[in-house]
Short mmCIF file of C-alpha atoms in Angstrom, two decimals:
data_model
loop_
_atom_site.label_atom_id
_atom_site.label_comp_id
_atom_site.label_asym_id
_atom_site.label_seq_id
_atom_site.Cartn_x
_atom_site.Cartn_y
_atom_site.Cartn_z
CA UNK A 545 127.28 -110.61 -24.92
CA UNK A 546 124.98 -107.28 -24.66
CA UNK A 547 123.19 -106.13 -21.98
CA UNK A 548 120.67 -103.85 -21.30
CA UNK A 549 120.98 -102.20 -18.21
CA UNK A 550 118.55 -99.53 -16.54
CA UNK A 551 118.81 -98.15 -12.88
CA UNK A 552 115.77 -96.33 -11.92
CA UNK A 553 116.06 -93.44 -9.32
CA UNK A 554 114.60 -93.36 -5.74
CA UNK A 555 112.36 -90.36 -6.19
CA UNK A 556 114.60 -88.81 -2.85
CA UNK A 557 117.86 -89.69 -4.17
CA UNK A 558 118.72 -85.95 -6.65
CA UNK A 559 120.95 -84.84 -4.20
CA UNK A 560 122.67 -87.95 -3.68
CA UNK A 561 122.80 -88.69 -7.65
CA UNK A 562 124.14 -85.08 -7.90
CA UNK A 563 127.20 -85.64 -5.54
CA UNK A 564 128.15 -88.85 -7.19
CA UNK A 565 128.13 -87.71 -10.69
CA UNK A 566 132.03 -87.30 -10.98
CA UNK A 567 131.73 -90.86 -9.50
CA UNK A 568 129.52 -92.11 -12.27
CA UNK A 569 130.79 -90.67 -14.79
CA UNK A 570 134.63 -91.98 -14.07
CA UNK A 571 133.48 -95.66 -13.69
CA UNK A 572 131.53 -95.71 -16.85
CA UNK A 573 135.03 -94.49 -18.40
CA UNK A 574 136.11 -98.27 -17.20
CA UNK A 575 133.45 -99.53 -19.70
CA UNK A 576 134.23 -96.43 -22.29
CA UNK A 577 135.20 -99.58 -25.43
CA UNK A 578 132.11 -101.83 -24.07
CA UNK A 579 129.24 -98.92 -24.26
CA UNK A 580 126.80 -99.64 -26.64
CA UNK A 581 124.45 -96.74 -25.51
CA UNK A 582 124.62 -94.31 -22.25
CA UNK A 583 122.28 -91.66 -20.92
CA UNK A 584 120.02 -90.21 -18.19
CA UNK A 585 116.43 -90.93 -17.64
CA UNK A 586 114.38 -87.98 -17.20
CA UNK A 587 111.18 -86.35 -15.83
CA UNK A 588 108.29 -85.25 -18.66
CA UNK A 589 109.89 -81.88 -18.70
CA UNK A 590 113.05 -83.16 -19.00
CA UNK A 591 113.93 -81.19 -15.99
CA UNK A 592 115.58 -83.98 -13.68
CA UNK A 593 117.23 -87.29 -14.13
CA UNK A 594 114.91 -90.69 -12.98
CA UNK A 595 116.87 -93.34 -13.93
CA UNK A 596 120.41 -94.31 -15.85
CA UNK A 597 120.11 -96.59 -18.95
CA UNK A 598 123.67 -98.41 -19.56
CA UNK A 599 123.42 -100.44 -22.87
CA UNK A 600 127.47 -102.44 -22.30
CA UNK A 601 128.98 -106.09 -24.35
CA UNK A 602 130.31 -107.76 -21.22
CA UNK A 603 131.86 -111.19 -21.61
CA UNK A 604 128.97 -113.25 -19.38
CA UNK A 605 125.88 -112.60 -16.78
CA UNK A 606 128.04 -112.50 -14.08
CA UNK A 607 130.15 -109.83 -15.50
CA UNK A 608 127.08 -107.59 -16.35
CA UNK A 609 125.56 -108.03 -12.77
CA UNK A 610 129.23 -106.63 -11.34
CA UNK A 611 128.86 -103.67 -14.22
CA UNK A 612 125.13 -102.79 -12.69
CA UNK A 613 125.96 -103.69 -8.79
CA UNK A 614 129.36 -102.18 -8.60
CA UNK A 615 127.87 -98.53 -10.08
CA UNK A 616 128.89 -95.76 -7.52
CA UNK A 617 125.24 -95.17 -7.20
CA UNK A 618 123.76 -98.20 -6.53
CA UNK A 619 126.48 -98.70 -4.16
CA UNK A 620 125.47 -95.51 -2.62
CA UNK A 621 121.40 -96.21 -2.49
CA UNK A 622 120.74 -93.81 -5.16
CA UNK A 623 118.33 -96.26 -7.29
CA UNK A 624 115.52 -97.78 -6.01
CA UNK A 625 115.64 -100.49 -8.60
CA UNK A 626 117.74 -102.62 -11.38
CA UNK A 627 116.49 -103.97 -14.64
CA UNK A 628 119.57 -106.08 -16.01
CA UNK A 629 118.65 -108.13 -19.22
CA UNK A 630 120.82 -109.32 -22.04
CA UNK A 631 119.97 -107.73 -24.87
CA UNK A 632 120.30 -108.24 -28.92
CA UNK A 633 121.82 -105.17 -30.85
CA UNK A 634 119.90 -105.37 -33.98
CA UNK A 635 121.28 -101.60 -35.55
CA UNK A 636 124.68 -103.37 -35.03
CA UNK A 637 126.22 -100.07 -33.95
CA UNK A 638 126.49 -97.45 -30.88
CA UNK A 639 124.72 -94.41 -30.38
CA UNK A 640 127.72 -92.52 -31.40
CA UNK A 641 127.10 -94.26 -34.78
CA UNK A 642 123.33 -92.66 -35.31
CA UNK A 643 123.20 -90.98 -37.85
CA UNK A 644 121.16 -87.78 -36.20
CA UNK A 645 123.25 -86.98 -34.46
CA UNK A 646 123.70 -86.90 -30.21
CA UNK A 647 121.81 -83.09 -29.72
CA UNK A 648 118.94 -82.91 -32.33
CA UNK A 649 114.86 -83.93 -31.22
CA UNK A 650 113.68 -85.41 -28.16
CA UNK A 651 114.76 -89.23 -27.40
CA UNK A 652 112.74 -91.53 -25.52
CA UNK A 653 113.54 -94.94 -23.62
CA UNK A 654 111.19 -97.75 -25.03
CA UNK A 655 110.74 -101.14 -23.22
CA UNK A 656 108.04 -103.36 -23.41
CA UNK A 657 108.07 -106.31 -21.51
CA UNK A 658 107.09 -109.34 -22.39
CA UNK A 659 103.83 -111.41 -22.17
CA UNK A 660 104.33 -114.80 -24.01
CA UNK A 661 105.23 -115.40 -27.80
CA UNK A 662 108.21 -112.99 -29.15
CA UNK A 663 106.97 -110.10 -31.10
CA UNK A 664 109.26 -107.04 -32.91
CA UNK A 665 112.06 -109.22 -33.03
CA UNK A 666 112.91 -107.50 -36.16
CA UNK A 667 114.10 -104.12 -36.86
CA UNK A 668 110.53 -101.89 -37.39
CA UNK A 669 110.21 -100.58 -40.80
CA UNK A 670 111.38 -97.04 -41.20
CA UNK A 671 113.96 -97.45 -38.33
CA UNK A 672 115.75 -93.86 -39.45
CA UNK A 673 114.84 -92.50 -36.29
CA UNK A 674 115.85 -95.43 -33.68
CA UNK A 675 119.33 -94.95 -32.05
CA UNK A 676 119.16 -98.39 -30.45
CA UNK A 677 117.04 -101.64 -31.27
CA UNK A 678 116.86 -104.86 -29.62
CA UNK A 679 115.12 -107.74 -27.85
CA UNK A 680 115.72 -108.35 -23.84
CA UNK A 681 116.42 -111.52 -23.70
CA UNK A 682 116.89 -114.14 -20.63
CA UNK A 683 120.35 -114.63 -18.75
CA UNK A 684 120.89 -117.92 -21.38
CA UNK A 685 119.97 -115.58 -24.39
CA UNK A 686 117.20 -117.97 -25.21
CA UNK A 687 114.35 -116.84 -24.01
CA UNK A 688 112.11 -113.62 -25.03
CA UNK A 689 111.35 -111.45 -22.24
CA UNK A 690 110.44 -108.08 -24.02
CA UNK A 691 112.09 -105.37 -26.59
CA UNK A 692 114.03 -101.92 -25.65
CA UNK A 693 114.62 -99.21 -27.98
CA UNK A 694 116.63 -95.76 -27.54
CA UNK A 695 114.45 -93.66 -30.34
CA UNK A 696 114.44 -89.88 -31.56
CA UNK A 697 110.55 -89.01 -32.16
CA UNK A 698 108.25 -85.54 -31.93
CA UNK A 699 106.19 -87.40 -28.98
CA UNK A 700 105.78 -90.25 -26.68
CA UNK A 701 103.08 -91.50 -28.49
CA UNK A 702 105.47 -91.84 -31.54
CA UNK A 703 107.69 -92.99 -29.54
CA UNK A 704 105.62 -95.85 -28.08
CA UNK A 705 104.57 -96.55 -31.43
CA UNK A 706 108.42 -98.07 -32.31
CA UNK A 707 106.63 -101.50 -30.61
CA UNK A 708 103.64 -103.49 -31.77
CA UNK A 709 100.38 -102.87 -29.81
CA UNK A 710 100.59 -106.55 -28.83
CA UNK A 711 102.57 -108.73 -26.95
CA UNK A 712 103.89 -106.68 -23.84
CA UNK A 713 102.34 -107.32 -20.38
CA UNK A 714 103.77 -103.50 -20.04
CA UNK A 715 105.42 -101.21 -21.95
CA UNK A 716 107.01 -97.91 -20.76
CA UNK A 717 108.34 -94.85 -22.31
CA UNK A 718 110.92 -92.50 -20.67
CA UNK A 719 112.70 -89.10 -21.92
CA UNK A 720 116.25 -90.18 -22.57
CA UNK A 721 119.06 -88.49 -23.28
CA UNK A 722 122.74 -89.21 -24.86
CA UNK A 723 124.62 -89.43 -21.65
CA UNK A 724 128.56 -89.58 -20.83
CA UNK A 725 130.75 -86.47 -19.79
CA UNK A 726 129.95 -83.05 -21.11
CA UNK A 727 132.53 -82.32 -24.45
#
């Protein structure tokens, strides 16, 4: 089962995010063959880190909820929140299978959640530029409760642009990079 995991940042908690890094870092290692996807949120400048997006195939719900409540940081009060949502991989790969590459463009986190029927449950026309693609999808896998995409694009507009206009009650867009240990 995949999950879609993002822990957003206390907007106090740099420092504290800073000193667990080596912390981080060597507990995601423990999930190195389950990542799907991996990387830092960050500010419009792309300047500091707001949130950690973990995109993991864990055997069941309870496993994922250890995965996101066991994280160094959480543990630690660095994240002021926790979206945890199974999620659909539609690309049927990792990000270390896009094909542009980890450095080149700007990538954006794109969520929308949802507000009712499904919509973009299928893979948007012209997908050369998404590095991840997927619905978020209740505990049971049945129901629809938005879409999340990891996407290289000039903008945030064309970023925000991977979803339909319709059918989100909200839909955010974040800077995003690859994340994982420097090489």
């Amino acid at each position: 089962m995949e999950f879609f995991c993002y822990h957003r940042d206390r907007s106090d908690s740099l420092k504290l995010r800073q000193e667990l890094l080596e912390a981080h870092w060597s507990y995601m290692d423990g999930y190195g063959a389950e990542m799907i996807a991996r990387g830092p949120t960050l500010t419009g400048d792309g300047e500091e880190p707001t949130g950690s997006v973990h995109i993991v195939d864990l055997p069941d719900p309870a496993a994922a909820r250890a995965f996101a409540f066991d994280e160094p940081g959480y543990q630690a009060g660095v994240y002021r929140d926790v979206m945890l949502r199974r999620w659909r991989n539609m690309l049927g790969r990792t990000m270390w299978e896009f094909p542009g590459g980890g450095t080149e463009g700007d990538r954006y986190l794109v969520f929308g959640l949802g507000a009712g029927q499904p919509v973009d449950l299928a893979v948007p026309p012209g997908g050369d530029e998404l590095i991840a693609y997927g619905p978020l999808l209740s505990d049971d896998g049945e129901a629809w409760l938005g879409t999340a995409a990891l996407v290289r694009a000039p903008d945030p507009a064309t970023a925000r642009a991977v979803l339909g206009a319709d059918g989100y009650a909200d839909v955010e867009v974040h800077r995003w990079q690859f994340g994982g240990r420097p090489s």
